[in-house]
Amino acid sequence: MRELGFLSFVPNHGGPAGAAAALEDGLRLFETAERLGYGTGWVRGRHFEPFLTSPMTFFAAAAQRTSTIGFGTAVLGMRYEDPVRLAEDASTVDLLSGGRVQLGISTGIAGYGPILDPVFGATERSFRDEAEARAARLLQVLDGEPLGTSGKGYESIPADTDLTLQPLSPELRSRVWWGGGSMGTAVRTAEKGLLLHCSTLNTEDTGEPFAVAQAAQITAYRERFAELHPDRTQKVAVGRIVVPLLDDHDRAVHEEFLTGYASGMDDEGRPLSGNPPFRFSKVLSGEPAAIVEALRADPAVAATDELVITLPANGDAASHERILTVIAEQIAPHLG
């Protein structure tokens, strides 16, 4: 493990009246994380939930208040993204920030289709096929490929000119990640030449412990990537929920989250409701020394390039800052 990042939902616990304050809390968290030495701040993109819904707009503001920390999306479901508009926004923010965008994408969650398709528009293709087509289009746009022609002339563009991404950030294409969760996805990510972002969820159950199965995905990704793209740099990020508990106040603040998270799954991380083929990683909580021991024993963490600390979605700004501070000062230095 060579780099340290964090992931925040940028939660809004105050309803409509608290939205501006929640975004400001998120910006301050990025400032704090940069001072603590975190390399990348990752965010979710969650439609219609009380979390961040417009990552690139948020990153544009964060870029003006920081100087080194990266800005990552983990991950944007491409089924409901316009690939050209996303490329325009991401490239603009990348240029504004001096090349700090880490653009994480995936297909998204097909189960949300019946809810979100009527909002964003139906398609004749399946959920996955539509998402994959949009992801492929995004990569074409970021590569600077012609998307059409100006015909007889279009605004300031002369006739018969190729229409390409403006502004184009040339290096952004090499910083596109795919959210993985299975062996097949890991291999396909390598075949696409993308970076691999592994979260706290495996979307298949191989029977192996969560971290062992994830480490196998990473190995398969690295081997396939090296085979097909020997001249390119591969990279893996792995997420873990880490909640240090140093005193009674910490335990009281996080008790509801820890209890609720554990109650939804068995000891092997399998959900208790329904029968989905999922496996979740456990929360690493307790004294820093115990957390260090658990992380050092985690084969997926040992195989990654970046450990991403996933913050509890229901935590407030103060608790999130404390988690990042304790990890940076008392845990990360002992991970090697």
Coordinates of C-alpha atoms in Angstrom, one line a residue:
M1 CA 0.0 0.0 0.0
R2 CA 1.6 3.2 -1.2
E3 CA -1.2 5.8 -1.2
L4 CA -3.9 6.8 1.2
G5 CA -7.3 8.1 0.1
F6 CA -10.8 8.6 1.6
L7 CA -14.3 8.3 0.3
S8 CA -17.2 10.5 1.5
F9 CA -20.8 10.6 0.6
V10 CA -20.8 14.3 1.5
P11 CA -24.0 13.7 3.5
N12 CA -26.7 16.3 4.1
H13 CA -28.4 15.6 7.5
G14 CA -30.2 18.9 7.7
G15 CA -32.7 18.6 4.9
P16 CA -33.3 21.3 2.3
A17 CA -32.2 24.1 4.7
G18 CA -29.0 22.3 5.4
A19 CA -27.8 21.6 1.9
A20 CA -25.4 24.5 1.6
A21 CA -23.9 23.8 4.9
A22 CA -23.4 20.1 4.0
L23 CA -21.5 21.0 0.9
E24 CA -19.4 23.5 2.8
D25 CA -18.6 20.7 5.3
G26 CA -17.6 18.5 2.4
L27 CA -15.2 21.2 1.1
R28 CA -13.6 21.6 4.5
L29 CA -13.1 17.9 4.8
F30 CA -11.1 17.9 1.5
E31 CA -9.0 20.8 2.9
T32 CA -8.4 18.9 6.1
A33 CA -7.6 15.7 4.3
E34 CA -5.0 17.5 2.1
R35 CA -3.3 18.8 5.2
L36 CA -3.2 15.3 6.7
G37 CA -1.5 13.9 3.6
Y38 CA -4.4 12.1 1.8
G39 CA -3.7 11.7 -1.9
T40 CA -7.3 11.5 -3.2
G41 CA -10.7 12.3 -1.9
W42 CA -13.3 10.1 -3.5
V43 CA -17.1 10.8 -3.6
R44 CA -20.2 8.9 -4.6
G45 CA -22.7 10.3 -7.1
R46 CA -26.1 9.5 -5.7
H47 CA -29.3 10.6 -7.5
F48 CA -32.2 12.0 -5.4
E49 CA -30.6 10.9 -2.0
P50 CA -29.4 13.4 0.6
F51 CA -25.8 13.0 -0.5
L52 CA -23.7 14.6 -3.2
T53 CA -25.4 14.5 -6.6
S54 CA -23.1 16.7 -8.7
P55 CA -19.5 15.6 -8.2
M56 CA -17.8 17.7 -10.9
T57 CA -19.5 20.9 -9.7
F58 CA -18.3 20.1 -6.2
F59 CA -14.8 19.3 -7.4
A60 CA -14.6 22.6 -9.3
A61 CA -15.1 24.4 -5.9
A62 CA -12.7 22.1 -4.1
A63 CA -10.0 22.7 -6.7
Q64 CA -10.0 26.4 -5.7
R65 CA -9.5 25.6 -2.0
T66 CA -6.8 22.9 -2.3
S67 CA -3.6 22.4 -4.2
T68 CA -2.5 18.8 -4.2
I69 CA -5.3 16.4 -3.3
G70 CA -7.0 14.4 -6.1
F71 CA -10.7 14.3 -6.9
G72 CA -12.2 10.9 -7.6
T73 CA -15.7 9.6 -8.4
A74 CA -16.3 6.1 -6.9
V75 CA -18.2 5.5 -9.0
L76 CA -20.6 7.1 -11.5
G77 CA -23.1 4.7 -12.9
M78 CA -22.9 5.3 -16.7
R79 CA -26.5 4.2 -17.4
Y80 CA -27.7 7.6 -16.3
E81 CA -24.8 9.7 -17.4
D82 CA -24.5 11.7 -20.7
P83 CA -21.0 10.7 -21.9
V84 CA -20.3 13.9 -23.8
R85 CA -21.5 16.2 -21.1
L86 CA -19.6 14.2 -18.4
A87 CA -16.4 14.4 -20.5
E88 CA -16.8 18.1 -20.9
D89 CA -17.3 18.7 -17.2
A90 CA -14.5 16.2 -16.1
S91 CA -12.0 17.6 -18.6
T92 CA -12.8 21.2 -17.5
V93 CA -12.3 20.4 -13.8
D94 CA -9.2 18.5 -14.6
L95 CA -7.7 21.5 -16.3
L96 CA -8.8 23.8 -13.5
S97 CA -7.3 21.6 -10.9
G98 CA -4.0 20.9 -12.7
G99 CA -4.7 17.3 -13.6
R100 CA -6.2 16.1 -10.3
V101 CA -9.4 14.3 -11.5
Q102 CA -9.7 10.5 -11.1
L103 CA -12.8 9.6 -13.1
G104 CA -14.3 6.4 -11.7
I105 CA -17.2 4.9 -13.6
S106 CA -19.2 1.6 -13.8
T107 CA -22.4 0.3 -15.3
G108 CA -24.5 1.2 -12.2
I109 CA -27.0 -0.9 -10.3
A110 CA -29.5 -2.6 -12.6
G111 CA -32.0 -3.0 -9.8
Y112 CA -32.6 0.7 -9.8
G113 CA -33.8 0.6 -13.4
P114 CA -37.6 0.5 -12.7
I115 CA -37.2 3.6 -10.5
L116 CA -34.8 5.7 -12.5
D117 CA -35.6 4.8 -16.1
P118 CA -38.8 6.8 -16.1
V119 CA -36.9 9.8 -14.7
F120 CA -33.9 9.7 -17.0
G121 CA -35.5 8.1 -20.0
A122 CA -36.0 4.5 -21.1
T123 CA -33.9 2.7 -23.7
E124 CA -34.4 -0.2 -26.0
R125 CA -31.1 -1.8 -24.8
S126 CA -30.8 -3.7 -21.6
F127 CA -29.5 -1.8 -18.5
R128 CA -26.0 -3.2 -18.9
D129 CA -25.8 -2.8 -22.6
E130 CA -26.9 0.8 -22.4
A131 CA -24.4 1.5 -19.6
E132 CA -21.5 -0.2 -21.5
A133 CA -22.4 1.8 -24.7
R134 CA -22.3 5.1 -22.8
A135 CA -19.0 4.1 -21.1
A136 CA -17.4 3.3 -24.4
R137 CA -18.6 6.6 -25.8
L138 CA -17.1 8.4 -22.9
L139 CA -13.7 6.9 -23.6
Q140 CA -14.0 7.9 -27.2
V141 CA -14.8 11.5 -26.2
L142 CA -11.9 11.6 -23.8
D143 CA -9.6 10.2 -26.5
G144 CA -10.3 13.2 -28.6
E145 CA -12.0 11.2 -31.3
P146 CA -14.2 13.0 -33.8
L147 CA -17.9 12.9 -32.7
G148 CA -19.4 14.5 -35.8
T149 CA -18.7 17.2 -38.3
S150 CA -19.7 20.9 -38.5
G151 CA -21.4 20.4 -41.9
K152 CA -21.8 23.9 -43.5
G153 CA -20.4 25.4 -40.4
Y154 CA -21.4 25.5 -36.7
E155 CA -21.2 28.7 -34.7
S156 CA -17.5 29.6 -34.6
I157 CA -16.4 26.3 -36.3
P158 CA -15.6 26.4 -40.0
A159 CA -17.4 24.0 -42.4
D160 CA -16.4 20.4 -42.6
T161 CA -14.5 20.4 -39.3
D162 CA -14.5 17.5 -36.9
L163 CA -16.3 18.0 -33.6
T164 CA -14.1 17.0 -30.7
L165 CA -14.1 17.5 -27.0
Q166 CA -13.5 21.0 -25.9
P167 CA -11.6 21.6 -23.7
L168 CA -9.6 18.4 -23.9
S169 CA -7.4 17.5 -21.0
P170 CA -5.0 15.1 -22.7
E171 CA -4.0 13.0 -19.6
L172 CA -7.5 12.5 -18.2
R173 CA -8.1 9.4 -20.3
S174 CA -5.3 7.6 -18.5
R175 CA -7.0 8.3 -15.1
V176 CA -10.3 6.6 -15.8
W177 CA -11.2 3.9 -13.3
W178 CA -13.8 1.1 -13.4
G179 CA -15.6 -0.1 -10.3
G180 CA -15.0 -3.8 -9.8
G181 CA -16.7 -6.4 -7.7
S182 CA -16.2 -9.7 -9.4
M183 CA -13.5 -11.7 -11.2
G184 CA -15.2 -11.1 -14.6
T185 CA -15.3 -7.4 -14.0
A186 CA -11.7 -7.2 -13.0
V187 CA -10.6 -9.0 -16.1
R188 CA -12.8 -6.9 -18.4
T189 CA -11.4 -3.7 -16.7
A190 CA -7.9 -4.8 -17.6
E191 CA -8.9 -5.6 -21.1
K192 CA -10.3 -2.1 -21.4
G193 CA -7.0 -0.7 -20.1
L194 CA -8.7 1.1 -17.2
L195 CA -7.7 1.4 -13.6
L196 CA -9.5 -0.8 -11.1
H197 CA -11.4 0.5 -8.1
C198 CA -12.5 -2.2 -5.6
S199 CA -15.0 -1.2 -2.9
T200 CA -16.4 -2.7 0.2
L201 CA -18.7 -4.9 -1.8
N202 CA -18.1 -8.1 -3.9
T203 CA -20.9 -8.7 -6.4
E204 CA -20.3 -12.5 -6.4
D205 CA -19.8 -15.1 -3.7
T206 CA -17.1 -17.5 -4.5
G207 CA -17.1 -19.1 -1.0
E208 CA -13.8 -17.5 -0.2
P209 CA -13.5 -14.8 2.6
F210 CA -14.2 -11.4 1.3
A211 CA -10.6 -10.1 1.2
V212 CA -9.2 -13.3 -0.3
A213 CA -11.7 -13.2 -3.2
Q214 CA -10.9 -9.5 -3.7
A215 CA -7.2 -10.2 -3.7
A216 CA -7.8 -12.8 -6.4
Q217 CA -9.6 -10.2 -8.5
I218 CA -6.7 -7.9 -8.2
T219 CA -4.2 -10.6 -9.2
A220 CA -6.3 -11.5 -12.3
Y221 CA -6.6 -7.8 -13.2
R222 CA -2.8 -7.2 -12.9
E223 CA -2.0 -10.3 -15.0
R224 CA -4.4 -9.5 -17.8
F225 CA -3.5 -5.8 -17.8
A226 CA 0.3 -6.6 -18.1
E227 CA -0.4 -9.1 -20.9
L228 CA -2.5 -6.6 -23.0
H229 CA -1.0 -3.3 -22.1
P230 CA 2.7 -3.9 -21.1
D231 CA 3.6 -0.2 -21.8
R232 CA 0.9 1.3 -19.7
T233 CA 0.6 1.9 -15.9
Q234 CA -1.9 -0.2 -14.0
K235 CA -3.4 0.9 -10.7
V236 CA -5.7 -0.5 -8.1
A237 CA -7.6 1.2 -5.2
V238 CA -9.3 -0.8 -2.4
G239 CA -11.9 0.6 0.0
R240 CA -12.2 -0.3 3.6
I241 CA -14.6 1.1 6.3
V242 CA -12.3 2.0 9.2
V243 CA -13.7 3.5 12.4
P244 CA -11.1 4.0 15.2
L245 CA -12.6 4.0 18.7
L246 CA -10.3 5.8 21.2
D247 CA -12.7 6.7 23.9
D248 CA -16.3 6.5 25.1
H249 CA -17.3 9.5 22.9
D250 CA -16.1 7.7 19.8
R251 CA -18.0 4.6 20.7
A252 CA -21.2 6.6 21.4
V253 CA -20.9 8.5 18.1
H254 CA -20.5 5.4 16.0
E255 CA -22.6 2.9 17.9
E256 CA -25.7 3.2 15.7
F257 CA -23.7 2.8 12.5
L258 CA -21.6 -0.1 13.7
T259 CA -24.6 -1.9 15.1
G260 CA -26.8 -1.3 12.1
Y261 CA -24.1 -2.3 9.6
A262 CA -23.3 -5.6 11.4
S263 CA -26.9 -6.5 11.9
G264 CA -27.6 -6.6 8.1
M265 CA -25.2 -9.5 7.4
D266 CA -23.8 -12.7 8.8
D267 CA -20.3 -13.2 10.0
E268 CA -19.0 -13.8 6.5
G269 CA -20.5 -10.6 5.1
R270 CA -23.5 -12.2 3.4
P271 CA -26.7 -10.1 3.5
L272 CA -29.4 -11.5 5.7
S273 CA -32.3 -10.1 3.7
G274 CA -33.1 -11.8 0.4
N275 CA -30.5 -14.0 -1.2
P276 CA -28.2 -11.8 -3.4
P277 CA -24.8 -13.2 -4.3
F278 CA -23.1 -10.4 -2.5
R279 CA -20.3 -10.2 0.1
F280 CA -19.6 -7.1 2.2
S281 CA -16.3 -6.4 4.0
K282 CA -16.5 -5.9 7.7
V283 CA -16.0 -2.6 9.4
L284 CA -12.6 -2.3 11.0
S285 CA -13.2 -0.6 14.4
G286 CA -11.5 -0.4 17.7
E287 CA -8.1 0.6 18.9
P288 CA -5.6 1.8 16.3
A289 CA -3.2 -1.1 17.0
A290 CA -5.9 -3.7 16.3
I291 CA -6.9 -1.9 13.1
V292 CA -3.3 -1.8 11.9
E293 CA -3.0 -5.6 12.5
A294 CA -6.3 -6.3 10.6
L295 CA -5.2 -4.1 7.6
R296 CA -1.7 -5.7 7.5
A297 CA -3.4 -9.1 7.4
D298 CA -5.7 -8.2 4.6
P299 CA -4.5 -9.7 1.3
A300 CA -6.4 -7.2 -0.9
V301 CA -5.0 -4.2 1.0
A302 CA -1.5 -5.7 0.6
A303 CA -2.0 -6.0 -3.1
T304 CA -3.4 -2.5 -3.7
D305 CA -1.8 0.8 -4.7
E306 CA -4.2 2.9 -2.7
L307 CA -6.1 2.3 0.5
V308 CA -9.4 4.2 0.4
I309 CA -11.0 4.9 3.8
T310 CA -14.7 4.8 3.3
L311 CA -16.4 7.1 5.8
P312 CA -19.7 6.1 7.4
A313 CA -22.6 7.6 5.4
N314 CA -24.5 8.8 8.5
G315 CA -21.6 10.5 10.2
D316 CA -21.3 14.2 10.8
A317 CA -18.4 16.5 9.7
A318 CA -16.7 16.3 13.1
S319 CA -16.7 12.5 13.3
H320 CA -15.4 12.2 9.7
E321 CA -12.6 14.6 10.4
R322 CA -11.7 12.7 13.5
I323 CA -11.6 9.4 11.7
L324 CA -9.3 10.8 9.0
T325 CA -7.0 12.4 11.6
V326 CA -6.6 9.3 13.7
I327 CA -5.9 7.1 10.7
A328 CA -3.4 9.6 9.2
E329 CA -1.6 10.0 12.5
Q330 CA -1.9 6.6 14.3
I331 CA -2.7 4.0 11.7
A332 CA -1.3 4.8 8.2
P333 CA 2.4 5.3 9.4
H334 CA 2.4 1.6 10.6
L335 CA 1.1 0.1 7.3
G336 CA 4.3 0.3 5.4

